[in-house]
């Protein structure tokens, strides 16, 4: 597979399929589990939010994985087993949508998704993982009127891997209306500082949660070498972490001033 501009293997092809079976089939092989590790932190912020029924926006949501974990009361292993099951792989598109909708438990909170992949968003909506979808590139463009109305509803913004591709440009455009809480899992090869500084101008305070979180294994020795070089150039010590074969993330929580740390 090709590499992207960050030195990581490019998985772009798995985000444009009409359903999530290629996504889960590919990422299972590299042990992608960061949404599972993120799930309890997101659940806690949802529970702590003062909104009676919070609206959660998942930035870079792809097929609505974070929403599916919450709404289907599932784990990543459950989703991997489901989408790689030969019987499920044999289903046509309509039957897969129907099977997934049957897994969804409605209720709190509402889930919106923001992504540049129309097929992924369409599937997440059809399956009932998302309530609304925003198909946009907010790195490049301001939201249109319809998109802005949806963003104005948002109480909590989450992500599990898009920061580094998404920058303060997107997150400022998301934050400037409703001032939602934010929780982002950010690979250690990327700095959250420009985002924190930009959000601070809007009255946010940012804290980092102690510890690191495994995202996935390196897909190849070449990928690992490139990422280790990137970490070294950024002054980040990979010893005992990325040097052992896994990509690691840190969790940053940004909220308007006055809220206690997570």
CSV table of C-alpha atoms in Angstrom, one decimal:
chain,number,residue,atom,x,y,z
A,1,UNK,CA,0.0,0.0,0.0
A,2,UNK,CA,1.2,3.6,-0.6
A,3,UNK,CA,2.3,6.0,2.1
A,4,UNK,CA,0.6,9.3,2.8
A,5,UNK,CA,2.4,12.6,3.4
A,6,UNK,CA,2.9,11.8,7.2
A,7,UNK,CA,4.8,8.6,6.5
A,8,UNK,CA,1.9,6.4,7.5
A,9,UNK,CA,0.5,3.7,5.3
A,10,UNK,CA,-2.5,5.1,3.4
A,11,UNK,CA,-5.8,3.3,4.1
A,12,UNK,CA,-7.8,5.7,1.9
A,13,UNK,CA,-9.2,2.9,-0.2
A,14,UNK,CA,-11.1,1.4,2.8
A,15,UNK,CA,-13.0,4.6,3.5
A,16,UNK,CA,-14.7,4.9,0.1
A,17,UNK,CA,-16.4,1.4,-0.1
A,18,UNK,CA,-20.2,1.4,0.0
A,19,UNK,CA,-20.1,-0.5,3.4
A,20,UNK,CA,-17.7,-1.1,6.3
A,21,UNK,CA,-16.7,-4.7,5.5
A,22,UNK,CA,-13.3,-3.7,3.8
A,23,UNK,CA,-12.7,-1.2,6.6
A,24,UNK,CA,-13.0,-3.8,9.3
A,25,UNK,CA,-11.3,-6.6,7.3
A,26,UNK,CA,-8.2,-4.4,6.7
A,27,UNK,CA,-7.9,-2.8,10.2
A,28,UNK,CA,-8.4,-6.1,12.0
A,29,UNK,CA,-5.1,-7.2,10.6
A,30,UNK,CA,-3.2,-4.3,12.3
A,31,UNK,CA,-5.0,-4.5,15.6
A,32,UNK,CA,-6.8,-1.2,15.3
A,33,UNK,CA,-8.5,-0.7,18.7
A,34,UNK,CA,-8.3,3.0,19.6
A,35,UNK,CA,-12.1,3.5,19.4
A,36,UNK,CA,-12.5,0.8,22.1
A,37,UNK,CA,-10.0,2.5,24.4
A,38,UNK,CA,-11.8,5.8,23.8
A,39,UNK,CA,-15.3,4.5,24.4
A,40,UNK,CA,-15.3,4.9,28.3
A,41,UNK,CA,-13.8,8.4,28.1
A,42,UNK,CA,-16.4,9.5,25.6
A,43,UNK,CA,-19.2,7.9,27.7
A,44,UNK,CA,-18.0,9.7,30.8
A,45,UNK,CA,-18.0,13.1,29.0
A,46,UNK,CA,-21.5,12.4,27.6
A,47,UNK,CA,-22.7,11.6,31.1
A,48,UNK,CA,-21.1,14.7,32.6
A,49,UNK,CA,-22.4,17.1,30.0
A,50,UNK,CA,-25.1,19.4,31.4
A,51,UNK,CA,-27.2,19.0,28.2
A,52,UNK,CA,-30.3,16.8,28.9
A,53,UNK,CA,-29.7,14.9,25.6
A,54,UNK,CA,-26.2,15.8,24.3
A,55,UNK,CA,-25.4,15.9,20.6
A,56,UNK,CA,-22.0,14.3,19.8
A,57,UNK,CA,-20.1,15.2,16.6
A,58,UNK,CA,-17.5,12.6,15.5
A,59,UNK,CA,-14.9,14.3,13.4
A,60,UNK,CA,-13.5,11.9,10.8
A,61,UNK,CA,-16.2,9.4,11.7
A,62,UNK,CA,-15.9,7.2,8.6
A,63,UNK,CA,-18.6,4.5,9.0
A,64,UNK,CA,-19.8,5.8,12.4
A,65,UNK,CA,-17.6,3.4,14.4
A,66,UNK,CA,-17.6,5.4,17.6
A,67,UNK,CA,-21.3,5.8,17.4
A,68,UNK,CA,-21.8,2.1,16.7
A,69,UNK,CA,-19.8,1.2,19.7
A,70,UNK,CA,-22.1,3.2,21.9
A,71,UNK,CA,-25.4,2.5,20.1
A,72,UNK,CA,-24.9,-1.2,19.6
A,73,UNK,CA,-23.4,-1.7,23.0
A,74,UNK,CA,-20.5,-3.4,21.2
A,75,UNK,CA,-16.8,-3.8,21.4
A,76,UNK,CA,-14.3,-3.5,18.5
A,77,UNK,CA,-13.9,-7.3,18.7
A,78,UNK,CA,-17.7,-7.6,18.3
A,79,UNK,CA,-17.6,-5.4,15.2
A,80,UNK,CA,-14.6,-7.2,13.7
A,81,UNK,CA,-16.3,-10.6,14.3
A,82,UNK,CA,-19.5,-9.3,12.7
A,83,UNK,CA,-18.1,-7.7,9.6
A,84,UNK,CA,-15.6,-10.5,8.8
A,85,UNK,CA,-18.1,-13.3,9.4
A,86,UNK,CA,-18.4,-15.2,6.1
A,87,UNK,CA,-22.2,-15.2,6.4
A,88,UNK,CA,-22.2,-11.4,6.8
A,89,UNK,CA,-19.7,-10.9,4.0
A,90,UNK,CA,-22.0,-12.8,1.7
A,91,UNK,CA,-25.0,-10.4,2.4
A,92,UNK,CA,-26.0,-7.9,-0.3
A,93,UNK,CA,-25.9,-4.2,0.6
A,94,UNK,CA,-29.6,-3.9,1.6
A,95,UNK,CA,-29.4,-7.0,3.8
A,96,UNK,CA,-26.3,-5.7,5.6
A,97,UNK,CA,-28.0,-2.4,6.3
A,98,UNK,CA,-31.0,-4.2,7.7
A,99,UNK,CA,-28.8,-6.5,9.9
A,100,UNK,CA,-26.9,-3.5,11.2
A,101,UNK,CA,-30.1,-1.4,11.9
A,102,UNK,CA,-31.3,-4.3,14.0
A,103,UNK,CA,-28.3,-4.0,16.3
A,104,UNK,CA,-28.9,-0.3,17.1
A,105,UNK,CA,-30.4,0.8,20.4
A,106,UNK,CA,-31.8,4.3,20.1
A,107,UNK,CA,-31.8,6.9,22.8
A,108,UNK,CA,-29.2,9.3,24.3
A,109,UNK,CA,-27.2,10.8,22.9
A,110,UNK,CA,-27.6,12.0,19.4
A,111,UNK,CA,-24.7,11.3,17.0
A,112,UNK,CA,-23.6,13.4,14.1
A,113,UNK,CA,-20.7,12.6,11.8
A,114,UNK,CA,-18.3,14.8,9.9
A,115,UNK,CA,-16.3,13.2,7.1
A,116,UNK,CA,-15.1,13.8,3.6
A,117,UNK,CA,-16.2,10.3,2.5
A,118,UNK,CA,-19.8,10.4,1.2
A,119,UNK,CA,-20.1,6.6,1.0
A,120,UNK,CA,-19.0,6.1,4.6
A,121,UNK,CA,-21.4,8.7,5.8
A,122,UNK,CA,-24.3,7.3,3.7
A,123,UNK,CA,-23.8,3.9,5.2
A,124,UNK,CA,-23.6,5.2,8.8
A,125,UNK,CA,-26.8,7.1,8.3
A,126,UNK,CA,-28.6,4.1,6.6
A,127,UNK,CA,-27.5,1.7,9.4
A,128,UNK,CA,-28.8,4.1,12.1
A,129,UNK,CA,-25.3,4.7,13.6
A,130,UNK,CA,-25.6,8.4,12.9
A,131,UNK,CA,-28.6,10.8,13.2
A,132,UNK,CA,-27.1,13.4,10.9
A,133,UNK,CA,-24.1,13.6,8.6
A,134,UNK,CA,-22.0,16.5,7.5
A,135,UNK,CA,-20.2,15.8,4.2
A,136,UNK,CA,-17.6,18.6,4.1
A,137,UNK,CA,-13.9,19.6,4.1
A,138,UNK,CA,-13.7,22.2,6.8
A,139,UNK,CA,-10.0,22.5,6.3
A,140,UNK,CA,-10.8,24.2,3.0
A,141,UNK,CA,-14.3,25.6,3.3
A,142,UNK,CA,-16.6,27.3,5.8
A,143,UNK,CA,-19.8,25.2,6.5
A,144,UNK,CA,-22.8,26.1,4.5
A,145,UNK,CA,-26.0,27.3,6.1
A,146,UNK,CA,-27.4,23.8,6.6
A,147,UNK,CA,-24.1,22.4,8.0
A,148,UNK,CA,-23.8,25.4,10.3
A,149,UNK,CA,-27.2,24.7,11.8
A,150,UNK,CA,-26.2,21.2,12.6
A,151,UNK,CA,-22.9,22.4,14.1
A,152,UNK,CA,-24.8,24.8,16.3
A,153,UNK,CA,-26.5,21.8,17.9
A,154,UNK,CA,-23.3,20.1,18.9
A,155,UNK,CA,-22.5,19.7,22.6
A,156,UNK,CA,-19.4,17.4,22.4
A,157,UNK,CA,-16.9,16.9,19.6
A,158,UNK,CA,-14.9,13.6,19.5
A,159,UNK,CA,-12.2,12.1,17.3
A,160,UNK,CA,-10.0,9.0,17.4
A,161,UNK,CA,-7.4,9.6,14.7
A,162,UNK,CA,-8.2,12.5,12.4
A,163,UNK,CA,-6.0,15.1,14.1
A,164,UNK,CA,-2.9,15.6,12.1
A,165,UNK,CA,-5.0,15.5,8.9
A,166,UNK,CA,-7.6,17.8,10.5
A,167,UNK,CA,-6.1,20.9,12.0
A,168,UNK,CA,-7.2,23.9,14.0
A,169,UNK,CA,-8.9,25.2,10.8
A,170,UNK,CA,-11.6,22.5,11.1
A,171,UNK,CA,-11.9,22.5,14.8
A,172,UNK,CA,-12.2,26.3,15.0
A,173,UNK,CA,-15.0,26.2,12.5
A,174,UNK,CA,-16.8,23.6,14.5
A,175,UNK,CA,-16.2,25.4,17.8
A,176,UNK,CA,-17.0,29.0,17.0
A,177,UNK,CA,-20.8,28.7,17.3
A,178,UNK,CA,-21.9,26.5,20.1
A,179,UNK,CA,-18.6,26.2,22.0
A,180,UNK,CA,-18.9,22.4,22.4
A,181,UNK,CA,-16.7,20.3,24.6
A,182,UNK,CA,-14.0,18.4,22.8
A,183,UNK,CA,-12.1,15.2,23.3
A,184,UNK,CA,-9.4,14.1,20.8
A,185,UNK,CA,-7.2,11.1,20.7
A,186,UNK,CA,-4.1,12.3,18.9
A,187,UNK,CA,-1.1,10.2,17.6
A,188,UNK,CA,2.1,11.2,19.4
A,189,UNK,CA,3.6,12.1,16.0
A,190,UNK,CA,1.3,15.1,15.8
A,191,UNK,CA,1.2,18.1,18.1
A,192,UNK,CA,-2.1,19.2,19.6
A,193,UNK,CA,-0.6,22.6,20.7
A,194,UNK,CA,-1.7,24.6,17.6
A,195,UNK,CA,-5.3,23.4,18.2
A,196,UNK,CA,-5.1,24.2,22.0
A,197,UNK,CA,-3.7,27.6,21.3
A,198,UNK,CA,-6.4,28.4,18.7
A,199,UNK,CA,-9.2,27.1,20.9
A,200,UNK,CA,-7.8,29.2,23.8
A,201,UNK,CA,-8.6,32.3,21.8
A,202,UNK,CA,-12.3,31.1,21.9
A,203,UNK,CA,-12.1,30.7,25.7
A,204,UNK,CA,-11.2,27.1,25.9
A,205,UNK,CA,-8.9,25.4,28.4
A,206,UNK,CA,-7.1,22.2,27.4
A,207,UNK,CA,-5.9,19.3,29.6
A,208,UNK,CA,-4.1,16.1,28.6
A,209,UNK,CA,-5.3,12.8,30.2
A,210,UNK,CA,-2.5,10.8,31.8
A,211,UNK,CA,-1.2,7.8,29.9
A,212,UNK,CA,-1.0,6.7,26.3
A,213,UNK,CA,-3.3,4.6,24.2
A,214,UNK,CA,-2.5,2.0,21.5
A,215,UNK,CA,-3.9,2.9,18.2
A,216,UNK,CA,-2.7,0.0,15.9
A,217,UNK,CA,0.3,-2.0,15.0
A,218,UNK,CA,2.6,-0.7,12.2
A,219,UNK,CA,1.7,-2.2,8.9
A,220,UNK,CA,5.3,-2.7,7.9
A,221,UNK,CA,8.9,-2.2,9.0
A,222,UNK,CA,9.2,0.6,6.5
A,223,UNK,CA,6.2,2.4,8.0
A,224,UNK,CA,7.7,2.0,11.5
A,225,UNK,CA,11.0,3.4,10.4
A,226,UNK,CA,9.4,6.4,8.8
A,227,UNK,CA,7.3,7.1,11.9
A,228,UNK,CA,10.2,6.7,14.3
A,229,UNK,CA,12.1,9.3,12.1
A,230,UNK,CA,9.1,11.7,12.4
A,231,UNK,CA,8.9,11.3,16.2
A,232,UNK,CA,12.6,11.9,16.5
A,233,UNK,CA,12.4,15.0,14.4
A,234,UNK,CA,9.6,16.2,16.7
A,235,UNK,CA,11.6,15.5,19.8
A,236,UNK,CA,9.3,12.7,21.0
A,237,UNK,CA,11.0,9.6,22.5
A,238,UNK,CA,9.5,6.4,21.1
A,239,UNK,CA,11.4,4.1,23.5
A,240,UNK,CA,9.1,1.3,24.8
A,241,UNK,CA,6.2,2.6,22.8
A,242,UNK,CA,6.4,3.1,19.0
A,243,UNK,CA,9.8,1.4,19.0
A,244,UNK,CA,8.0,-1.8,20.1
A,245,UNK,CA,5.8,-1.9,17.1
A,246,UNK,CA,2.6,0.1,17.9
A,247,UNK,CA,1.3,3.6,17.1
A,248,UNK,CA,0.3,5.4,20.3
A,249,UNK,CA,-2.1,8.3,21.0
A,250,UNK,CA,-2.7,10.8,23.8
A,251,UNK,CA,-6.1,12.2,24.8
A,252,UNK,CA,-6.7,15.9,25.0
A,253,UNK,CA,-9.8,17.4,26.4
A,254,UNK,CA,-10.7,21.0,25.5
A,255,UNK,CA,-13.6,22.7,27.2
A,256,UNK,CA,-14.8,26.3,27.8
A,257,UNK,CA,-13.1,27.7,30.9
A,258,UNK,CA,-14.6,26.7,34.3
A,259,UNK,CA,-15.0,22.9,34.0
A,260,UNK,CA,-12.9,20.5,36.2
A,261,UNK,CA,-10.4,18.3,34.5
A,262,UNK,CA,-11.5,14.9,33.3
